[in-house]
Structures are given as C-alpha cells and as structure tokens.
Short mmCIF file of C-alpha atoms and ligand atoms in Angstrom, two decimals:
data_model
loop_
_atom_site.label_atom_id
_atom_site.label_comp_id
_atom_site.label_asym_id
_atom_site.label_seq_id
_atom_site.Cartn_x
_atom_site.Cartn_y
_atom_site.Cartn_z
CA MET A 22 -9.28 22.99 10.71
CA THR A 23 -9.77 19.86 8.20
CA ASP A 24 -11.61 20.83 5.37
CA ILE A 25 -9.05 23.20 4.59
CA MET A 26 -6.73 20.28 4.41
CA TRP A 27 -9.18 18.88 1.75
CA GLU A 28 -9.43 22.17 0.30
CA ALA A 29 -5.55 22.12 -0.60
CA ILE A 30 -5.74 18.45 -1.24
CA ARG A 31 -8.30 19.47 -4.24
CA ALA A 32 -6.62 22.62 -5.21
CA VAL A 33 -3.33 20.69 -6.04
CA ALA A 34 -2.86 20.20 -9.82
CA GLU A 35 -3.85 17.22 -11.01
CA PRO A 36 -0.79 15.66 -13.35
CA ASP A 37 -1.57 13.72 -16.87
CA LEU A 38 -0.57 9.96 -16.23
CA LYS A 39 -0.15 9.40 -19.51
CA SER A 40 2.86 11.61 -19.61
CA ILE A 41 3.36 11.87 -16.11
CA PHE A 42 7.26 10.27 -16.48
CA ASP A 43 8.19 12.91 -19.26
CA THR A 44 6.84 15.62 -16.62
CA ASP A 45 7.97 14.21 -13.31
CA PRO A 46 11.51 11.91 -14.25
CA GLY A 47 12.15 11.51 -10.54
CA ARG A 48 8.88 9.81 -9.65
CA LEU A 49 10.11 6.09 -9.95
CA ASP A 50 12.66 6.78 -7.11
CA ARG A 51 10.50 9.13 -5.30
CA LEU A 52 7.15 6.74 -5.00
CA THR A 53 9.29 3.52 -5.15
CA LEU A 54 10.29 1.67 -2.00
CA THR A 55 11.55 -1.84 -0.61
CA VAL A 56 10.22 -3.03 2.62
CA ALA A 57 10.81 -7.09 4.26
CA GLY A 58 11.37 -8.41 0.74
CA LEU A 59 8.45 -6.15 -0.61
CA ARG A 60 9.10 -3.83 -3.48
CA PHE A 61 5.95 -1.55 -3.50
CA ASP A 62 5.66 1.21 -6.49
CA TRP A 63 3.23 4.25 -6.87
CA SER A 64 5.22 5.65 -9.50
CA LYS A 65 1.80 4.92 -11.96
CA THR A 66 -0.71 6.82 -9.61
CA HIS A 67 -1.53 10.41 -9.73
CA MET A 68 0.65 10.88 -6.49
CA THR A 69 2.71 14.01 -7.34
CA GLY A 70 5.37 15.82 -4.54
CA ALA A 71 2.70 18.57 -4.07
CA LEU A 72 0.16 15.85 -3.10
CA MET A 73 2.28 14.49 -0.81
CA THR A 74 2.88 17.40 1.12
CA ALA A 75 -1.09 18.08 1.37
CA PHE A 76 -1.45 14.93 2.61
CA GLU A 77 1.37 14.61 5.04
CA ARG A 78 -0.28 17.98 6.28
CA LEU A 79 -3.46 16.24 6.47
CA ALA A 80 -1.95 13.67 8.25
CA GLU A 81 -0.33 15.68 10.75
CA ALA A 82 -4.05 17.45 11.54
CA ARG A 83 -5.32 14.58 12.42
CA ASN A 84 -2.49 14.06 15.18
CA PHE A 85 -1.83 10.81 13.07
CA THR A 86 1.74 10.27 14.95
CA ALA A 87 -0.27 9.78 18.13
CA HIS A 88 -3.34 7.74 16.95
CA ARG A 89 -0.31 5.37 15.72
CA ASP A 90 1.44 5.28 18.97
CA ALA A 91 -1.89 4.58 20.94
CA LEU A 92 -2.20 1.75 18.80
CA PHE A 93 1.50 0.31 19.73
CA SER A 94 1.07 1.51 23.09
CA GLY A 95 -1.71 -0.46 23.91
CA ALA A 96 -4.23 2.30 24.80
CA VAL A 97 -7.97 1.93 23.74
CA VAL A 98 -7.83 2.61 19.97
CA ASN A 99 -11.10 0.86 19.63
CA PRO A 100 -13.41 3.67 21.97
CA THR A 101 -17.11 1.73 21.09
CA GLU A 102 -15.97 -1.44 22.80
CA GLY A 103 -13.50 -0.14 25.60
CA ARG A 104 -10.61 -2.20 23.80
CA ALA A 105 -7.18 -2.02 22.74
CA ALA A 106 -6.11 -2.99 19.26
CA GLU A 107 -3.53 -5.77 19.82
CA HIS A 108 -2.43 -7.78 16.82
CA CYS A 109 1.19 -6.17 16.84
CA ALA A 110 1.49 -7.48 20.34
CA GLU A 111 1.48 -11.27 19.03
CA ARG A 112 4.44 -10.68 17.23
CA GLY A 113 6.53 -8.76 19.63
CA GLU A 114 5.66 -5.29 18.92
CA GLY A 115 3.65 -3.91 21.09
CA ALA A 116 3.43 -2.86 24.80
CA ALA A 117 5.83 -4.88 26.80
CA ASP A 118 3.05 -7.05 29.40
CA SER A 119 1.22 -7.75 26.09
CA VAL A 120 3.95 -8.93 24.46
CA ALA A 121 4.76 -11.25 27.16
CA HIS A 122 1.15 -12.47 27.23
CA ALA A 123 1.27 -13.19 23.59
CA LYS A 124 4.80 -15.08 23.87
CA MET A 125 3.46 -16.78 26.95
CA LEU A 126 0.38 -18.03 24.73
CA HIS A 127 2.52 -18.85 22.03
CA TYR A 128 4.54 -20.99 23.91
CA ARG A 129 1.41 -22.83 24.70
CA MET A 130 0.21 -23.24 21.13
CA ARG A 131 3.75 -24.30 20.68
CA ALA A 132 4.17 -26.83 23.30
CA LEU A 133 0.36 -28.27 22.22
CA ILE A 134 1.72 -28.35 18.55
CA ASP A 135 4.58 -30.63 19.93
CA ALA A 136 2.24 -33.09 21.77
CA ILE A 137 0.33 -33.43 18.51
CA GLU A 138 3.11 -34.33 16.52
CA ALA A 139 4.09 -36.74 19.13
CA GLU A 140 1.16 -38.11 18.66
CA ALA A 141 0.05 -37.83 22.13
CA LEU A 142 -3.84 -37.15 21.06
CA GLY A 143 -3.31 -40.10 18.55
CA PRO A 144 -2.73 -40.56 15.05
CA VAL A 145 -3.46 -37.29 13.14
CA ARG A 146 -3.22 -36.70 9.62
CA HIS A 147 -6.46 -34.23 8.69
CA ILE A 148 -6.89 -31.11 10.75
CA LEU A 149 -10.26 -29.82 9.87
CA HIS A 150 -10.08 -26.35 11.21
CA ILE A 151 -14.27 -24.71 12.09
CA GLY A 152 -14.50 -20.79 11.82
CA ILE A 153 -15.78 -18.19 9.68
CA GLY A 154 -14.67 -14.46 8.91
CA GLY A 155 -11.60 -13.53 10.87
CA SER A 156 -11.28 -17.31 12.47
CA ALA A 157 -11.08 -18.66 9.10
CA LEU A 158 -9.88 -16.55 6.29
CA GLY A 159 -6.02 -15.85 8.05
CA PRO A 160 -5.77 -19.94 8.16
CA ASP A 161 -6.98 -20.55 4.67
CA LEU A 162 -5.02 -18.17 3.00
CA LEU A 163 -2.16 -19.08 5.33
CA MET A 164 -2.58 -22.54 4.14
CA ASP A 165 -3.37 -21.97 0.58
CA ALA A 166 -0.62 -19.46 -0.14
CA LEU A 167 2.56 -21.69 1.91
CA GLY A 168 0.96 -25.45 2.06
CA ARG A 169 0.99 -26.60 -1.05
CA ASP A 170 4.38 -28.56 -0.26
CA ALA A 171 4.47 -29.14 3.25
CA GLY A 172 3.64 -32.09 3.24
CA ARG A 173 3.34 -32.55 6.75
CA TYR A 174 -1.07 -32.37 7.49
CA ASP A 175 -4.55 -31.80 5.41
CA VAL A 176 -5.95 -28.92 6.54
CA ALA A 177 -9.46 -28.20 5.46
CA VAL A 178 -11.13 -25.05 6.50
CA VAL A 179 -14.69 -25.04 6.97
CA SER A 180 -16.57 -21.50 7.21
CA ASN A 181 -19.97 -21.73 5.59
CA VAL A 182 -23.05 -23.18 7.23
CA ASP A 183 -24.26 -24.46 4.22
CA GLY A 184 -23.64 -28.62 5.20
CA CYS A 185 -22.31 -28.74 1.37
CA ALA A 186 -18.89 -27.12 2.75
CA PHE A 187 -18.81 -29.23 5.34
CA GLU A 188 -19.73 -32.03 3.50
CA GLU A 189 -17.00 -31.21 0.65
CA ALA A 190 -14.36 -30.37 3.63
CA VAL A 191 -14.40 -34.08 4.78
CA LYS A 192 -14.94 -36.20 1.73
CA ASN A 193 -11.39 -37.85 2.00
CA PHE A 194 -11.13 -37.65 5.56
CA ASP A 195 -10.61 -40.24 8.17
CA PRO A 196 -12.68 -39.17 11.23
CA GLN A 197 -10.02 -41.65 13.24
CA ALA A 198 -7.53 -39.66 11.72
CA THR A 199 -8.56 -36.33 12.20
CA LEU A 200 -7.82 -33.14 14.70
CA LEU A 201 -11.14 -30.55 14.89
CA ALA A 202 -9.76 -26.81 15.53
CA VAL A 203 -12.63 -24.93 16.42
CA ALA A 204 -11.69 -21.58 16.09
CA SER A 205 -14.03 -18.61 17.44
CA LYS A 206 -12.73 -15.42 18.88
CA THR A 207 -16.21 -15.41 21.19
CA PHE A 208 -17.27 -18.95 20.75
CA THR A 209 -21.35 -18.37 20.51
CA THR A 210 -21.06 -17.50 16.39
CA THR A 211 -24.04 -19.91 14.90
CA GLU A 212 -22.40 -21.08 12.00
CA THR A 213 -18.97 -22.39 13.84
CA MET A 214 -20.95 -24.10 16.35
CA LEU A 215 -23.27 -25.34 13.82
CA ASN A 216 -20.45 -26.82 12.09
CA ALA A 217 -18.86 -27.47 15.12
CA ARG A 218 -21.77 -29.96 16.46
CA SER A 219 -21.86 -31.64 13.28
CA ALA A 220 -18.15 -32.51 13.22
CA ILE A 221 -18.42 -34.00 16.74
CA ASN A 222 -21.19 -36.09 15.29
CA TRP A 223 -19.40 -36.83 12.00
CA MET A 224 -16.61 -38.40 14.42
CA ILE A 225 -18.99 -40.51 16.51
CA GLU A 226 -20.69 -41.97 12.71
CA GLY A 227 -17.03 -42.35 12.17
CA GLU A 228 -16.80 -44.47 15.54
CA VAL A 229 -14.22 -42.08 16.97
CA ASP A 230 -13.92 -43.23 20.78
CA ASP A 231 -13.78 -39.57 22.45
CA PRO A 232 -14.56 -36.96 19.82
CA TYR A 233 -14.30 -34.07 21.98
CA GLY A 234 -10.76 -34.94 23.08
CA ARG A 235 -10.02 -34.28 19.40
CA VAL A 236 -11.02 -30.91 19.84
CA ILE A 237 -8.48 -27.91 19.74
CA ALA A 238 -10.45 -24.77 21.28
CA LEU A 239 -8.68 -21.65 19.47
CA THR A 240 -10.68 -18.87 21.48
CA ALA A 241 -10.76 -15.87 23.50
CA SER A 242 -13.64 -16.96 25.68
CA PRO A 243 -11.90 -19.82 27.31
CA ASP A 244 -15.09 -20.71 29.99
CA LYS A 245 -17.53 -21.03 26.34
CA ALA A 246 -15.55 -23.58 25.09
CA ILE A 247 -15.08 -25.63 28.22
CA GLU A 248 -18.99 -25.29 28.98
CA TRP A 249 -19.37 -26.46 25.00
CA GLY A 250 -16.63 -29.42 26.33
CA VAL A 251 -13.92 -28.96 25.33
CA ASP A 252 -10.68 -30.06 28.18
CA GLU A 253 -8.80 -26.71 29.60
CA THR A 254 -5.52 -28.23 28.27
CA ARG A 255 -6.66 -28.19 24.95
CA ILE A 256 -7.88 -24.67 24.72
CA LEU A 257 -5.61 -22.24 22.69
CA PRO A 258 -6.83 -18.66 24.72
CA PHE A 259 -5.82 -15.38 22.50
CA SER A 260 -6.40 -11.76 24.09
CA GLU A 261 -9.79 -10.27 24.09
CA THR A 262 -7.54 -7.20 22.44
CA VAL A 263 -6.64 -9.47 19.28
CA GLY A 264 -9.83 -8.31 16.72
CA GLY A 265 -10.91 -10.95 14.84
CA ARG A 266 -9.90 -10.23 11.44
CA TYR A 267 -6.76 -9.81 12.99
CA SER A 268 -6.22 -12.60 14.33
CA LEU A 269 -4.46 -14.80 12.43
CA TRP A 270 -1.11 -13.98 14.48
CA SER A 271 -2.71 -15.54 17.57
CA SER A 272 -3.78 -19.27 18.40
CA ILE A 273 -6.45 -18.65 15.47
CA GLY A 274 -3.14 -19.46 13.46
CA PHE A 275 -3.08 -22.95 14.54
CA PRO A 276 -3.72 -24.81 11.72
CA ALA A 277 -0.97 -23.30 9.79
CA ALA A 278 1.48 -23.30 12.72
CA LEU A 279 1.00 -26.96 13.00
CA GLY A 280 0.63 -27.28 8.62
CA LEU A 281 3.21 -25.66 8.35
CA GLY A 282 5.91 -26.15 11.14
CA TRP A 283 6.41 -23.87 14.24
CA ASP A 284 9.66 -22.59 12.03
CA ALA A 285 7.65 -21.23 9.65
CA PHE A 286 5.00 -19.84 11.98
CA GLU A 287 7.74 -17.45 13.48
CA SER A 288 8.92 -16.40 10.33
CA LEU A 289 5.20 -15.06 9.21
CA LEU A 290 5.42 -13.45 12.66
CA GLU A 291 9.13 -11.82 12.07
CA GLY A 292 7.79 -10.91 8.51
CA ALA A 293 4.76 -8.96 10.27
CA ALA A 294 6.93 -7.46 12.78
CA GLU A 295 9.29 -6.06 10.50
CA MET A 296 6.63 -4.58 9.09
CA ASP A 297 5.43 -3.30 12.12
CA ARG A 298 8.93 -1.44 12.94
CA HIS A 299 8.46 0.26 9.61
CA PHE A 300 5.22 1.56 10.04
CA ARG A 301 5.98 2.82 13.46
CA LEU A 302 9.37 4.38 12.88
CA SER A 303 9.61 5.85 9.07
CA PRO A 304 8.71 9.05 8.26
CA PRO A 305 5.38 9.99 5.97
CA GLU A 306 7.07 10.15 2.76
CA LYS A 307 9.12 6.75 3.49
CA ASN A 308 6.42 5.01 5.12
CA ALA A 309 4.71 2.21 2.97
CA PRO A 310 1.25 1.95 4.30
CA LEU A 311 0.74 5.56 5.01
CA ILE A 312 1.35 6.39 1.34
CA ALA A 313 -1.03 3.74 0.68
CA ALA A 314 -3.45 5.07 2.12
CA PHE A 315 -2.63 8.81 1.00
CA ILE A 316 -3.18 7.39 -2.32
CA ASP A 317 -6.40 5.24 -1.32
CA GLN A 318 -7.77 8.51 0.21
CA TYR A 319 -7.42 10.34 -3.12
CA TYR A 320 -9.00 8.40 -5.28
CA ALA A 321 -11.95 7.59 -3.11
CA ARG A 322 -12.51 11.70 -1.95
CA VAL A 323 -11.52 13.39 -4.89
CA LYS A 324 -11.59 11.26 -7.92
CA ALA A 325 -14.87 9.36 -6.23
CA CYS A 326 -13.92 5.69 -6.86
CA GLN A 327 -16.02 3.57 -5.18
CA THR A 328 -13.99 0.77 -5.55
CA ARG A 329 -10.41 -0.78 -5.91
CA GLY A 330 -9.46 -4.22 -7.84
CA LEU A 331 -6.77 -6.41 -6.52
CA PHE A 332 -5.39 -8.53 -8.68
CA ALA A 333 -2.75 -11.56 -7.33
CA TYR A 334 -0.81 -12.80 -10.00
CA ASP A 335 0.12 -15.43 -8.74
CA GLU A 336 -2.04 -18.56 -8.01
CA ARG A 337 -0.88 -18.95 -3.98
CA LEU A 338 -2.09 -15.42 -3.42
CA ARG A 339 -5.94 -16.31 -4.82
CA LEU A 340 -7.57 -16.29 -1.91
CA LEU A 341 -5.78 -12.32 -0.90
CA PRO A 342 -8.75 -10.31 -2.38
CA SER A 343 -11.43 -12.17 0.30
CA TYR A 344 -8.88 -11.90 2.71
CA LEU A 345 -8.67 -8.07 2.46
CA GLN A 346 -12.23 -7.72 1.23
CA GLN A 347 -13.15 -8.45 5.39
CA LEU A 348 -10.43 -6.71 6.39
CA GLU A 349 -10.83 -3.16 4.51
CA MET A 350 -14.87 -3.41 4.37
CA GLU A 351 -15.31 -4.43 7.56
CA SER A 352 -13.12 -2.31 9.77
CA ASN A 353 -13.55 0.95 7.87
CA GLY A 354 -17.07 0.11 6.02
CA LYS A 355 -18.25 2.75 8.59
CA SER A 356 -20.75 6.08 8.42
CA VAL A 357 -20.05 7.57 11.76
CA LYS A 358 -16.72 9.27 13.17
CA VAL A 359 -14.94 8.13 15.88
CA ASP A 360 -16.97 11.11 17.90
CA GLY A 361 -20.33 9.47 16.74
CA SER A 362 -20.94 12.76 13.88
CA PRO A 363 -21.77 11.06 9.78
CA VAL A 364 -18.45 10.98 8.30
CA ASP A 365 -17.58 14.00 5.73
CA GLY A 366 -17.13 11.92 2.34
CA PRO A 367 -16.71 7.88 1.67
CA THR A 368 -14.97 5.33 3.21
CA ALA A 369 -13.72 2.01 2.67
CA PRO A 370 -13.87 1.35 -1.31
CA VAL A 371 -15.49 -1.58 -2.23
CA THR A 372 -12.21 -3.85 -2.69
CA TRP A 373 -12.63 -6.81 -5.08
CA GLY A 374 -10.42 -8.26 -7.20
CA GLY A 375 -9.18 -11.82 -8.58
CA VAL A 376 -6.26 -13.58 -10.18
CA GLY A 377 -3.87 -12.77 -12.69
CA THR A 378 -4.29 -13.93 -15.77
CA ASP A 379 -7.49 -15.47 -15.42
CA ALA A 380 -9.22 -12.06 -14.67
CA GLN A 381 -7.46 -10.48 -17.71
CA HIS A 382 -9.99 -12.82 -19.90
CA ALA A 383 -13.08 -11.75 -17.48
CA VAL A 384 -13.43 -8.30 -16.29
CA PHE A 385 -10.37 -6.72 -17.17
CA GLN A 386 -11.75 -5.32 -20.51
CA LEU A 387 -14.13 -2.82 -18.36
CA LEU A 388 -10.65 -1.68 -16.33
CA HIS A 389 -9.28 -0.69 -20.14
CA GLN A 390 -12.52 0.87 -21.46
CA GLY A 391 -15.50 1.10 -18.70
CA THR A 392 -16.35 4.53 -17.65
CA HIS A 393 -15.48 3.85 -14.41
CA LEU A 394 -12.10 5.03 -13.26
CA ILE A 395 -10.59 1.99 -10.46
CA PRO A 396 -7.43 1.98 -9.11
CA VAL A 397 -5.85 -1.22 -9.41
CA GLU A 398 -3.32 -2.83 -7.51
CA PHE A 399 -0.82 -5.36 -8.61
CA ILE A 400 0.70 -8.41 -6.40
CA ALA A 401 3.13 -10.84 -7.79
CA SER A 402 6.19 -12.72 -6.85
CA ILE A 403 9.75 -13.03 -8.04
CA GLU A 404 10.30 -16.19 -7.10
CA PRO A 405 7.64 -18.84 -8.81
CA GLY A 406 5.82 -21.23 -6.92
CA HIS A 407 6.33 -24.12 -8.84
CA ALA A 408 9.18 -26.35 -10.77
CA LEU A 409 7.55 -25.84 -14.38
CA ASP A 410 9.21 -24.62 -17.69
CA PRO A 411 10.12 -20.71 -16.33
CA ALA A 412 8.10 -19.86 -19.34
CA HIS A 413 4.92 -19.70 -17.09
CA HIS A 414 6.49 -17.27 -14.67
CA ALA A 415 7.71 -14.99 -17.20
CA ALA A 416 4.62 -15.45 -18.79
CA LEU A 417 2.77 -14.34 -15.58
CA LEU A 418 5.33 -11.36 -14.89
CA THR A 419 4.67 -9.76 -17.98
CA ASN A 420 0.98 -10.13 -18.22
CA CYS A 421 1.15 -8.23 -14.93
CA PHE A 422 3.53 -5.55 -16.16
CA ALA A 423 1.78 -4.91 -19.50
CA GLN A 424 -1.14 -4.73 -17.83
CA GLY A 425 -0.18 -1.74 -15.77
CA ALA A 426 1.48 0.00 -18.89
CA ALA A 427 -1.64 -0.20 -20.71
CA LEU A 428 -3.96 1.16 -17.97
CA MET A 429 -1.78 4.12 -17.57
CA ARG A 430 -0.63 4.80 -21.44
CA GLY A 431 -3.79 3.78 -23.55
CA ARG A 432 -3.73 4.43 -27.22
CA ASP A 433 -5.76 6.80 -29.17
CA ASN A 434 -7.70 5.68 -32.22
CA ALA A 435 -9.87 8.29 -33.60
CA GLY A 436 -10.98 6.70 -36.78
CA ASP A 437 -11.76 3.50 -34.52
CA PRO A 438 -13.29 4.64 -31.11
CA ALA A 439 -14.21 0.93 -30.18
CA ARG A 440 -10.62 0.43 -30.47
CA ALA A 441 -9.24 3.38 -28.49
CA TYR A 442 -7.74 3.16 -24.84
CA PRO A 443 -8.55 6.07 -22.92
CA GLY A 444 -5.51 5.33 -20.38
CA GLY A 445 -4.62 7.96 -17.81
CA ARG A 446 -5.31 4.76 -15.03
CA PRO A 447 -3.33 4.55 -11.68
CA SER A 448 -2.04 1.20 -11.11
CA THR A 449 0.18 0.07 -8.28
CA THR A 450 2.32 -2.80 -7.97
CA ILE A 451 3.39 -5.08 -4.95
CA LEU A 452 6.28 -7.28 -6.32
CA MET A 453 7.51 -9.69 -3.40
CA GLU A 454 10.32 -11.31 -3.55
CA ASP A 455 9.19 -14.78 -2.85
CA VAL A 456 5.58 -16.27 -1.48
CA ALA A 457 7.05 -17.15 1.79
CA PRO A 458 6.02 -16.87 5.11
CA HIS A 459 7.98 -13.82 6.10
CA THR A 460 7.19 -12.07 3.32
CA LEU A 461 3.64 -12.72 3.53
CA GLY A 462 3.89 -11.79 6.87
CA ALA A 463 4.86 -8.76 6.32
CA LEU A 464 2.69 -8.22 3.26
CA LEU A 465 -0.44 -8.78 5.57
CA ALA A 466 0.84 -6.60 8.21
CA PHE A 467 1.33 -3.57 5.21
CA TYR A 468 -2.97 -3.94 4.58
CA GLU A 469 -3.37 -3.65 8.20
CA HIS A 470 -1.65 -0.44 8.96
CA ARG A 471 -2.77 0.93 5.28
CA THR A 472 -6.37 -0.28 6.99
CA PHE A 473 -5.40 1.76 10.21
CA ALA A 474 -3.96 4.86 8.33
CA ASN A 475 -6.81 4.84 6.37
CA ALA A 476 -9.37 5.24 9.33
CA VAL A 477 -7.19 8.04 11.26
CA LEU A 478 -7.53 10.13 8.02
CA MET A 479 -11.09 9.39 8.33
CA GLU A 480 -11.40 9.71 11.65
CA ILE A 481 -13.11 6.50 12.58
CA ASN A 482 -12.81 3.50 14.20
CA PRO A 483 -11.72 0.50 12.49
CA PHE A 484 -11.94 -2.17 15.20
CA ASP A 485 -15.86 -2.45 15.75
CA GLN A 486 -17.94 -4.32 13.09
CA PHE A 487 -21.64 -3.47 14.64
CA GLY A 488 -23.16 -3.44 11.08
CA VAL A 489 -22.58 -7.22 11.07
CA GLU A 490 -25.37 -7.47 14.27
CA LEU A 491 -28.51 -6.48 13.22
CA GLY A 492 -28.85 -9.24 10.20
CA LYS A 493 -28.00 -11.87 12.52
CA GLU A 494 -30.27 -10.54 15.25
CA ILE A 495 -32.90 -11.03 12.81
CA ALA A 496 -32.18 -14.38 11.25
CA LYS A 497 -32.25 -15.63 15.14
CA ALA A 498 -35.86 -13.93 15.40
CA ILE A 499 -37.03 -15.96 12.05
CA GLU A 500 -35.28 -19.02 13.62
CA LYS A 501 -37.44 -18.70 17.23
CA ASP A 502 -40.45 -17.08 16.37
CA GLY A 503 -40.64 -17.82 12.17
CA PRO A 504 -42.43 -15.27 10.08
CA SER A 505 -44.47 -13.44 11.90
CA GLY A 506 -43.42 -9.43 12.15
CA PHE A 507 -41.98 -9.25 9.10
CA ASP A 508 -42.55 -7.60 5.71
CA PRO A 509 -44.57 -9.42 3.44
CA SER A 510 -41.38 -9.98 1.21
CA THR A 511 -39.43 -11.56 3.84
CA SER A 512 -42.69 -13.64 5.29
CA ALA A 513 -43.64 -15.12 2.17
CA LEU A 514 -39.98 -15.64 1.27
CA ILE A 515 -39.85 -17.57 4.73
CA ASP A 516 -43.39 -19.29 3.98
CA LEU A 517 -42.24 -20.36 0.83
CA ALA A 518 -38.56 -22.03 1.70
CA MET A 519 -39.27 -23.37 5.60
CA GLY A 520 -42.84 -25.18 4.08
CA ASN A 521 -45.23 -22.89 6.48
CA ASP A 522 -47.30 -22.16 3.66
CA ASP A 523 -50.96 -23.34 4.21
O1 F6P B 29 -19.88 -11.30 12.05
C1 F6P B 29 -18.56 -10.88 12.02
C2 F6P B 29 -17.59 -11.39 12.62
O2 F6P B 29 -17.62 -11.23 14.60
C3 F6P B 29 -16.10 -10.95 12.48
O3 F6P B 29 -15.61 -9.92 12.86
C4 F6P B 29 -15.30 -12.01 13.06
O4 F6P B 29 -14.37 -12.65 12.65
C5 F6P B 29 -16.14 -13.64 12.42
O5 F6P B 29 -17.51 -12.86 13.25
C6 F6P B 29 -16.28 -14.74 13.62
O6 F6P B 29 -16.50 -14.37 14.95
P1 F6P B 29 -15.65 -15.31 16.31
O7 F6P B 29 -14.44 -15.40 15.99
O8 F6P B 29 -16.10 -15.05 17.01
O9 F6P B 29 -16.58 -16.59 15.43
#
C-alpha cells in the first residue's frame, strides 16, 4: 500500500526550480503561510500541487490524523517505553487531566519563583543551571535568545562534563549569591551529577552556609533528588511523559521563567499552544509542520539529500541549530519502524547549520557550487534585536534573502565554469515578526510537530532514544574495570590517557 504511495510521489514530474515562478505563478500564494507571527515560505522548493496531493495521500495511508489525535489525547505514542508524549499539555493543549496536572506544577514553579524574588532563599544574583541534552539546550537557547536585556539575573548553563565548562561558567559568579538549578529528568545522568557535585564543592569553598539549601531540582524523579540531598520544597517536578528534548515547557524551563520573568514564560507557552492548535486543526494543505515534513521527506527520499542546512540570520538564534540537532536527530535518527521492521529509506537528515551572515563567509561556497544538494532553511526576524544603525538589520535581511534567490536562480557561465552557479537549489524561509517569547514558542513547537509528522510518515517512534545508551554503558564499564576486555585500539587509548601504561 505505502510503497505504491512512494511510487506515486516519485512519479510526480520534477519542476525546474530556476524557472518555477514562470511555470507556476500562483505558487507564492499557495506555498506561503502565516501562523502565530511566523511567515513560512516554501515557494523556493520543489513542492508542486501534484506533489502535495501525492503526499497528502501518503499521510492518509499512514493514518496521520489518528496519530496526531493520539499525540494530543495522551495515548501511548512511545510504545518502546510504554508512554504518552505530553509536552503539549505543558502549554495547555492535551488530555484534560494532563493539562490540569501540568498547570498545578507550573503554579508550584511560579510560587517558588515568587519566593526567590522575595529573597526567601537569600540573595540571588546568579543562576547556575546544570543539565545536559534536553535538560540544557532549551533553557540555554531561551536565555540566549530572549535574556540579553532582561537584566534580572545572570544565568549560566553548564552541560559538558569537561571541567573547563564549569570553570568558565562560574568565573564571574559569587557563590554566596548563586542559586543552583540541577536539571535532569532521571536525576542519574553522569555528567549532570558530577557537575552538580562540583557546584556544591564550589559553594562550600565559597563558604556558603547551607549549599544544599541553594539547590532547586528540576526533575521527573523527585525521589532521586531527595536522595541526593534536595529538600522536597525545592523540587520542581514534571511528568514522566514529557520527553527530555521536549521539556523546556516544563520545570526544565525554570531558569528562563526566573530569568525572563513569569509573563515572558507564559507568553512562550501561549505561542507554542497557538502552533499546537494550528497543527491539530489545520487541513494538510494549510498545515505548516505537515507541509514542512512533506518537503523534508521529498528531499530525503526522492532527492537523496542526507543533510539539511539551517541558518539563523539573527544572532539571538545562534543556538537554534544545536537545539534542533537534538530535537530532530535524537528523535528520528532511527533504523527500525514502530513494528520493529527495518526502515525502508533514510530517516532524519543530518541537521547542521550556523548563523548568517557569518556562515556565508565560511560554508556557503559548498551550498552554491558544491556537488551536494542541500535543502537550506533561513530564519530571520523583521524586528531587529538592537538599537544600532538600522543599516545593520537591513544588511542582515538583504543578505538572507539574496542567498535564497542566488541558490535558486544560479548563473550560467559557459566560458568560465569556475564562476558558474548551477542554481536550482532549494530553500525555505521562515520570517518571524520578532524574536519574542510568543513567536519563539511557536517556532519551537513548529519544529516539534514537524519532527513528529516526519516520524509518522516514516512509521518510526520519535520519542525514544536507545541509540545513546550503549556508549554510556561502555563508559561506565571503562570507569569501573579499566581497559581490559576492549579492542586493542580502545585499550591503548585508555592506557595512554589514563596513565595505565607500564
Ligand atoms: O543521553 C540522552 C538523554 O537521555 C537525552 O535524551 C536527555 O535530554 C539527556 O540525556 C539528559 O537526560 P536527563 O534529563 O535525564 O539528565
């Protein structure tokens, strides 16, 4: 059944991107959409009316609507772990009891924030947030994007187990004025627990009277946090059904809620909820995450593109590529379908990217003239994030739009091939009204739903991540038993680096 669907998709005539606006003049209207302050423009991709119809049939064959309903109803959509995936409930969209539970936990977070602001835990000027992966990337992105002028607290996020990261983070922090947020869904992650221990030691060295009294735990495993020494009143729990890379909406977002203020955090959730409703209620041809997933699938499976480049033309969004790398690659980097059978094509593309205009002077050469075909995504904001000469923002946006036009149009140069540009290279542009809590919430929710829609089309489970476990296990075994029992290369490296060589 579904193979026939893919045959139908492959049979659709491929348009010539270089002349696509001449052959299909209505495409700008058809392939642009504005949702929650975000304008999506897919008109410079190979998407056509016929292709859209073929993909809509694929979505139907994959029971997309039923899968989407299951996601929002709190049904088990992560069968390998027997769990629902209820990040939408954190923003008020989902099963009524899950939404009520999430609201109650948000009230608790707000009450603790009020107490901190009232200095009930002593003076606080700095927040040291310790976590890794989904317990760090989201808060880091939010503070970097939105917190530049917040002027409330200095927030530093430490994730890497490399002590250099910790030393750098606390370099200008006064331990007496620091609040420590330990973020870990499981409260067992090696890197986080080691960094948290070092943070306690740093506080002890800084003569903080009651270092554990300055710890807030953000976790779905409150018992483990209590065991570690955190008082129950300073634990901000979240539900087991919220996945790590989908967790910034829960108490994992605590440093942002404290650092930006509660109103900003609420606005972030509302922006995400607006995108949730759009995804849940819009028909396929008007559904931004689903259309984006159709295009992702087309490039991955029909055009064999192995990567997707993502360029934020806004310094405030410089951490977006790393955030989306986890979201997309940890979710959809799989080799088996939900039923355990091997996947029948490529899954998540390698998501990579950078910041414009910097990236233009580094990697865009390959995008324009290299042999790879790389669909590119540009993200920019109409409103600048600074008060400098407007020429800065004009130059930034002009460059962004020029790149998309150049990739598509190309330029022939028969007499001088080194100076020829093949063109016909696709790009998508997402133009934000501004980089503000509401629009950023909507943008991140868009990417979550796009990832989910891709997974449904590929019949894979985007909510587990067993791929990361083997390496963790081996690291533990090396820590415990040393180099014995490993291949000669690994053993030699351990001996050399850990001083076990005789
Ligand atoms: O190793 C992968 C992972 O499990 C991610 O999925 C998660 O975001 C990260 O580790 C951190 O996990 P935790 O929040 O339990 O410390």
